[in-house]
Structure formats: structure tokens, C-alpha cells
mmCIF file of C-alpha atoms in Angstrom:
data_model
loop_
_atom_site.group_PDB
_atom_site.id
_atom_site.type_symbol
_atom_site.label_atom_id
_atom_site.label_comp_id
_atom_site.label_asym_id
_atom_site.label_seq_id
_atom_site.Cartn_x
_atom_site.Cartn_y
_atom_site.Cartn_z
ATOM 1 C CA UNK A 1 28.073 -12.822 16.850
ATOM 2 C CA UNK A 2 25.995 -15.540 15.781
ATOM 3 C CA UNK A 3 22.349 -15.339 15.047
ATOM 4 C CA UNK A 4 19.896 -15.978 17.640
ATOM 5 C CA UNK A 5 18.055 -19.369 17.233
ATOM 6 C CA UNK A 6 14.718 -18.856 15.106
ATOM 7 C CA UNK A 7 15.891 -15.378 14.228
ATOM 8 C CA UNK A 8 13.523 -13.802 11.442
ATOM 9 C CA UNK A 9 15.782 -12.281 9.157
ATOM 10 C CA UNK A 10 19.289 -13.518 8.904
ATOM 11 C CA UNK A 11 22.046 -10.571 9.823
ATOM 12 C CA UNK A 12 24.075 -11.488 6.616
ATOM 13 C CA UNK A 13 21.104 -10.780 4.190
ATOM 14 C CA UNK A 14 20.245 -7.467 5.822
ATOM 15 C CA UNK A 15 23.894 -6.585 5.641
ATOM 16 C CA UNK A 16 24.190 -7.561 1.952
ATOM 17 C CA UNK A 17 21.330 -5.158 1.198
ATOM 18 C CA UNK A 18 23.039 -2.181 3.083
ATOM 19 C CA UNK A 19 26.304 -3.049 1.249
ATOM 20 C CA UNK A 20 24.222 -2.799 -1.986
ATOM 21 C CA UNK A 21 22.908 0.581 -0.664
ATOM 22 C CA UNK A 22 26.353 2.130 0.068
ATOM 23 C CA UNK A 23 27.707 0.726 -3.102
ATOM 24 C CA UNK A 24 24.853 3.227 -4.863
ATOM 25 C CA UNK A 25 26.148 6.201 -2.795
ATOM 26 C CA UNK A 26 22.825 5.962 -0.595
ATOM 27 C CA UNK A 27 20.863 7.457 -3.446
ATOM 28 C CA UNK A 28 18.129 6.001 -5.508
ATOM 29 C CA UNK A 29 18.978 5.200 -9.408
ATOM 30 C CA UNK A 30 18.415 8.085 -11.853
ATOM 31 C CA UNK A 31 14.650 8.390 -12.538
ATOM 32 C CA UNK A 32 13.575 6.204 -9.799
ATOM 33 C CA UNK A 33 10.135 7.258 -8.354
ATOM 34 C CA UNK A 34 9.142 7.533 -4.823
ATOM 35 C CA UNK A 35 6.595 4.821 -5.121
ATOM 36 C CA UNK A 36 5.865 4.124 -1.591
ATOM 37 C CA UNK A 37 6.314 5.460 2.227
ATOM 38 C CA UNK A 38 5.882 3.662 5.082
ATOM 39 C CA UNK A 39 5.129 5.460 8.367
ATOM 40 C CA UNK A 40 5.255 3.982 12.013
ATOM 41 C CA UNK A 41 3.736 6.439 14.236
ATOM 42 C CA UNK A 42 4.333 7.546 17.718
ATOM 43 C CA UNK A 43 3.739 10.505 19.813
ATOM 44 C CA UNK A 44 5.224 11.480 22.922
ATOM 45 C CA UNK A 45 7.631 9.680 25.294
ATOM 46 C CA UNK A 46 11.048 8.055 23.975
ATOM 47 C CA UNK A 47 9.786 6.476 21.079
ATOM 48 C CA UNK A 48 10.204 8.153 17.373
ATOM 49 C CA UNK A 49 7.698 8.502 14.167
ATOM 50 C CA UNK A 50 9.599 7.018 11.402
ATOM 51 C CA UNK A 51 9.036 7.641 7.690
ATOM 52 C CA UNK A 52 10.832 5.170 5.077
ATOM 53 C CA UNK A 53 10.641 5.953 1.416
ATOM 54 C CA UNK A 54 10.964 3.288 -1.188
ATOM 55 C CA UNK A 55 11.905 3.836 -5.017
ATOM 56 C CA UNK A 56 11.074 0.322 -6.108
ATOM 57 C CA UNK A 57 13.552 -2.159 -4.646
ATOM 58 C CA UNK A 58 15.549 1.003 -3.357
ATOM 59 C CA UNK A 59 15.052 1.856 0.110
ATOM 60 C CA UNK A 60 15.800 5.713 0.935
ATOM 61 C CA UNK A 61 17.318 7.169 4.228
ATOM 62 C CA UNK A 62 14.788 7.074 7.109
ATOM 63 C CA UNK A 63 13.293 10.232 8.210
ATOM 64 C CA UNK A 64 13.224 10.163 12.012
ATOM 65 C CA UNK A 65 11.069 12.541 14.362
ATOM 66 C CA UNK A 66 11.156 12.481 18.189
ATOM 67 C CA UNK A 67 7.919 11.724 19.832
ATOM 68 C CA UNK A 68 7.923 14.986 21.789
ATOM 69 C CA UNK A 69 7.938 16.518 18.210
ATOM 70 C CA UNK A 70 4.650 15.043 17.358
ATOM 71 C CA UNK A 71 1.818 16.839 19.228
ATOM 72 C CA UNK A 72 -1.105 15.286 17.276
ATOM 73 C CA UNK A 73 -2.110 13.802 14.180
ATOM 74 C CA UNK A 74 -1.980 16.897 11.841
ATOM 75 C CA UNK A 75 1.930 17.126 12.756
ATOM 76 C CA UNK A 76 2.119 13.806 11.356
ATOM 77 C CA UNK A 77 0.271 14.675 8.095
ATOM 78 C CA UNK A 78 2.398 17.885 7.693
ATOM 79 C CA UNK A 79 5.624 15.650 7.900
ATOM 80 C CA UNK A 80 4.280 13.088 5.398
ATOM 81 C CA UNK A 81 2.801 15.520 2.957
ATOM 82 C CA UNK A 82 6.144 17.642 3.072
ATOM 83 C CA UNK A 83 8.120 14.306 2.434
ATOM 84 C CA UNK A 84 6.103 12.886 -0.506
ATOM 85 C CA UNK A 85 5.082 13.614 -4.181
ATOM 86 C CA UNK A 86 1.778 13.730 -4.470
ATOM 87 C CA UNK A 87 1.288 10.125 -6.255
ATOM 88 C CA UNK A 88 3.127 8.213 -3.510
ATOM 89 C CA UNK A 89 1.279 5.759 -1.670
ATOM 90 C CA UNK A 90 1.403 6.453 2.092
ATOM 91 C CA UNK A 91 1.232 3.295 4.198
ATOM 92 C CA UNK A 92 0.588 3.701 7.819
ATOM 93 C CA UNK A 93 0.179 1.717 10.785
ATOM 94 C CA UNK A 94 -3.088 2.363 12.471
ATOM 95 C CA UNK A 95 -3.205 0.778 15.457
ATOM 96 C CA UNK A 96 -2.794 2.963 18.693
ATOM 97 C CA UNK A 97 -2.089 6.630 17.448
ATOM 98 C CA UNK A 98 -1.670 6.069 13.566
ATOM 99 C CA UNK A 99 -5.609 6.363 13.410
ATOM 100 C CA UNK A 100 -5.438 10.202 13.767
ATOM 101 C CA UNK A 101 -3.327 11.029 11.000
ATOM 102 C CA UNK A 102 -4.716 8.149 8.648
ATOM 103 C CA UNK A 103 -7.921 10.015 8.405
ATOM 104 C CA UNK A 104 -5.993 13.420 7.506
ATOM 105 C CA UNK A 105 -3.857 11.706 4.898
ATOM 106 C CA UNK A 106 -6.506 9.810 3.004
ATOM 107 C CA UNK A 107 -7.692 13.047 1.756
ATOM 108 C CA UNK A 108 -4.499 14.371 0.602
ATOM 109 C CA UNK A 109 -2.348 11.249 -0.559
ATOM 110 C CA UNK A 110 -3.291 7.463 -1.728
ATOM 111 C CA UNK A 111 -3.033 6.042 1.799
ATOM 112 C CA UNK A 112 -3.252 2.485 3.189
ATOM 113 C CA UNK A 113 -4.191 1.696 6.783
ATOM 114 C CA UNK A 114 -1.745 -1.279 8.231
ATOM 115 C CA UNK A 115 -3.517 -3.228 10.739
ATOM 116 C CA UNK A 116 -0.974 -6.228 11.894
ATOM 117 C CA UNK A 117 -3.688 -7.912 14.018
ATOM 118 C CA UNK A 118 -6.027 -8.468 11.054
ATOM 119 C CA UNK A 119 -6.368 -12.391 9.824
ATOM 120 C CA UNK A 120 -3.937 -13.282 7.008
ATOM 121 C CA UNK A 121 -4.956 -15.816 4.213
ATOM 122 C CA UNK A 122 -1.679 -15.578 2.400
ATOM 123 C CA UNK A 123 0.966 -18.394 2.449
ATOM 124 C CA UNK A 124 4.901 -18.110 2.368
ATOM 125 C CA UNK A 125 7.008 -18.688 -0.948
ATOM 126 C CA UNK A 126 6.580 -22.441 -0.981
ATOM 127 C CA UNK A 127 3.012 -22.367 -0.633
ATOM 128 C CA UNK A 128 2.960 -24.542 2.519
ATOM 129 C CA UNK A 129 2.880 -22.237 5.539
ATOM 130 C CA UNK A 130 0.311 -19.761 6.587
ATOM 131 C CA UNK A 131 0.507 -16.722 8.961
ATOM 132 C CA UNK A 132 -0.926 -16.075 12.537
ATOM 133 C CA UNK A 133 -1.686 -12.633 11.508
ATOM 134 C CA UNK A 134 -1.011 -9.880 8.902
ATOM 135 C CA UNK A 135 1.968 -8.632 10.809
ATOM 136 C CA UNK A 136 3.557 -12.307 10.578
ATOM 137 C CA UNK A 137 2.830 -12.241 6.849
ATOM 138 C CA UNK A 138 4.373 -8.797 6.025
ATOM 139 C CA UNK A 139 7.560 -9.466 8.263
ATOM 140 C CA UNK A 140 8.204 -13.075 6.327
ATOM 141 C CA UNK A 141 7.635 -11.289 3.239
ATOM 142 C CA UNK A 142 10.510 -8.892 3.997
ATOM 143 C CA UNK A 143 12.580 -12.072 5.038
ATOM 144 C CA UNK A 144 11.821 -13.614 1.573
ATOM 145 C CA UNK A 145 12.543 -10.397 -0.372
ATOM 146 C CA UNK A 146 16.071 -9.792 1.374
ATOM 147 C CA UNK A 147 17.030 -13.690 0.703
ATOM 148 C CA UNK A 148 19.718 -13.411 -1.913
ATOM 149 C CA UNK A 149 18.450 -16.701 -3.353
ATOM 150 C CA UNK A 150 15.320 -14.827 -4.659
ATOM 151 C CA UNK A 151 17.485 -12.065 -6.665
ATOM 152 C CA UNK A 152 15.410 -9.186 -5.818
ATOM 153 C CA UNK A 153 18.598 -7.146 -4.948
ATOM 154 C CA UNK A 154 16.901 -4.921 -2.615
ATOM 155 C CA UNK A 155 18.970 -2.062 -1.083
ATOM 156 C CA UNK A 156 18.305 -0.912 2.471
ATOM 157 C CA UNK A 157 19.713 2.104 4.288
ATOM 158 C CA UNK A 158 23.139 1.479 6.186
ATOM 159 C CA UNK A 159 22.108 2.066 9.376
ATOM 160 C CA UNK A 160 23.199 0.040 12.896
ATOM 161 C CA UNK A 161 19.801 0.812 14.205
ATOM 162 C CA UNK A 162 17.869 -0.554 11.424
ATOM 163 C CA UNK A 163 20.200 -3.543 11.059
ATOM 164 C CA UNK A 164 19.178 -3.916 14.909
ATOM 165 C CA UNK A 165 15.533 -3.650 14.173
ATOM 166 C CA UNK A 166 15.217 -5.742 11.279
ATOM 167 C CA UNK A 167 17.735 -8.550 12.999
ATOM 168 C CA UNK A 168 15.965 -8.733 16.370
ATOM 169 C CA UNK A 169 12.443 -10.574 15.718
ATOM 170 C CA UNK A 170 12.232 -14.236 16.236
ATOM 171 C CA UNK A 171 9.582 -16.548 14.893
ATOM 172 C CA UNK A 172 7.877 -19.825 15.516
ATOM 173 C CA UNK A 173 5.542 -22.187 13.845
ATOM 174 C CA UNK A 174 2.096 -22.572 15.553
ATOM 175 C CA UNK A 175 -1.013 -24.161 14.552
ATOM 176 C CA UNK A 176 -2.152 -20.962 13.119
ATOM 177 C CA UNK A 177 0.772 -20.741 10.816
ATOM 178 C CA UNK A 178 3.892 -18.453 11.233
ATOM 179 C CA UNK A 179 3.899 -16.371 14.395
ATOM 180 C CA UNK A 180 6.386 -13.355 15.236
ATOM 181 C CA UNK A 181 7.570 -12.126 18.334
ATOM 182 C CA UNK A 182 5.796 -9.491 19.828
ATOM 183 C CA UNK A 183 6.737 -6.196 19.518
ATOM 184 C CA UNK A 184 6.683 -5.518 23.260
ATOM 185 C CA UNK A 185 9.042 -8.320 23.815
ATOM 186 C CA UNK A 186 11.327 -6.874 21.241
ATOM 187 C CA UNK A 187 11.192 -3.500 22.872
ATOM 188 C CA UNK A 188 11.865 -5.068 26.208
ATOM 189 C CA UNK A 189 14.951 -6.644 24.621
ATOM 190 C CA UNK A 190 16.331 -3.549 22.789
ATOM 191 C CA UNK A 191 15.028 -1.074 25.334
ATOM 192 C CA UNK A 192 13.457 0.803 22.776
ATOM 193 C CA UNK A 193 10.831 0.475 20.157
ATOM 194 C CA UNK A 194 12.165 -0.940 16.764
ATOM 195 C CA UNK A 195 10.410 1.667 14.862
ATOM 196 C CA UNK A 196 12.903 1.789 11.891
ATOM 197 C CA UNK A 197 12.259 -1.817 11.612
ATOM 198 C CA UNK A 198 8.806 -1.365 11.538
ATOM 199 C CA UNK A 199 8.406 1.542 9.141
ATOM 200 C CA UNK A 200 10.720 -0.287 6.697
ATOM 201 C CA UNK A 201 8.278 -3.214 6.692
ATOM 202 C CA UNK A 202 5.635 -0.760 5.763
ATOM 203 C CA UNK A 203 7.394 0.522 3.020
ATOM 204 C CA UNK A 204 8.507 -2.756 1.942
ATOM 205 C CA UNK A 205 4.972 -4.851 1.339
ATOM 206 C CA UNK A 206 3.462 -3.781 -2.035
ATOM 207 C CA UNK A 207 0.219 -1.602 -1.208
ATOM 208 C CA UNK A 208 -1.728 -4.313 -3.015
ATOM 209 C CA UNK A 209 -0.800 -7.027 -0.468
ATOM 210 C CA UNK A 210 -2.086 -5.245 2.620
ATOM 211 C CA UNK A 211 -5.968 -5.528 1.916
#
């Protein structure tokens, strides 16, 4: 199948990153340190809480927990703390139910709040295009990271759901800058939340770029 018109990240770029991961045996390089963990929080229902560990340019296998396992914010804190070294930066989507675990995590780990609705002052790689909000900025930066022309050699888990999540969003150029398709619209097309893709995006963005 061909990529959809205005697809944000070309499928071929994602598959190339996944092939690199497979060639590495699905394990981070020797001596690599988990420097960041992206957390997409969901509680109850069909959606899932997903943890995405990052070791520099290598992204480890995602940890997925059904929403029915997540009773409250304390449960998320337990899962995250148990999965990360003490110096790993935890990056959490705080819109909705993510605010509660963020309160607990910030006392235990370096923690950064992700608010995709916040305004962005960043520009794309060319310096010509801005972004409608932080969510658009973060997704676009992942697009640039995965572009083979940029030579970053990112390695992503070889997971069909992750491939679908990252290749699903579309984009458009508006007067306010680059706009990414709403998560609700993506979920309607996929018949599920793109939680693996969102968690990966949170792990990918260097914490200094969040604020």
C-alpha cells in the first residue's frame, strides 16, 4: 500500500529504523544508558499505558499495560519507577489522567511534563516553518529524526502496532504553522488509541526541548 497523502512520517523511514533495531538483536549497545522514558498514561477502558525507554538513538521494547491494570496515579508511579534507573528522565503526557502520576514521579525521578496543547516557538529544520502547538512540534521532530538523509540512525522496536501508530498521523500547513491530525481522529481510523506512537514521541524528544 502507498502512503496516504500528507502522511506525517513516511512508512519507509519507520521500517528502516525498525530494520536497524532488528539487526542489533533488539538490545541496546553495550554500555548504553537509559537516558529517557516516555510515558503515555491511560486508565481503565480499552486504552493502554505505554512506557518507551530510550538509550540515545536506540529505543528499547515498549512496556504495555492494559488500562484495567491502572487503578490510579500511584500504580503508574510504581510501574515507571520499577522500570527505570534513578537518573533516567521521565517524560509524561500530563493532559488528562497523566497529571496525577506526574505529581508522584517528580519526587522520585527527574520528571518533565508534556503538554501538547501549549504554544510552540520552534521552527522546522529549514527554519521556515513553525508549529501550531507543541504536539505538532514534537511529532515533526520525530519525522526529521527518522529521515535517513539526516543520518541519525535511529533504531525503533520492530512492532507492527508501533509502525501503524507512527505512520497514521497526517499533517497540513495552516496560517498558525504545521498542524498534526487530532489524536481523536487518528483513534477513530485505527479503532484504538495510538498510545505506542505517542509514548515513543515523548521518549524521542530531548527533555530540554520540552519546555
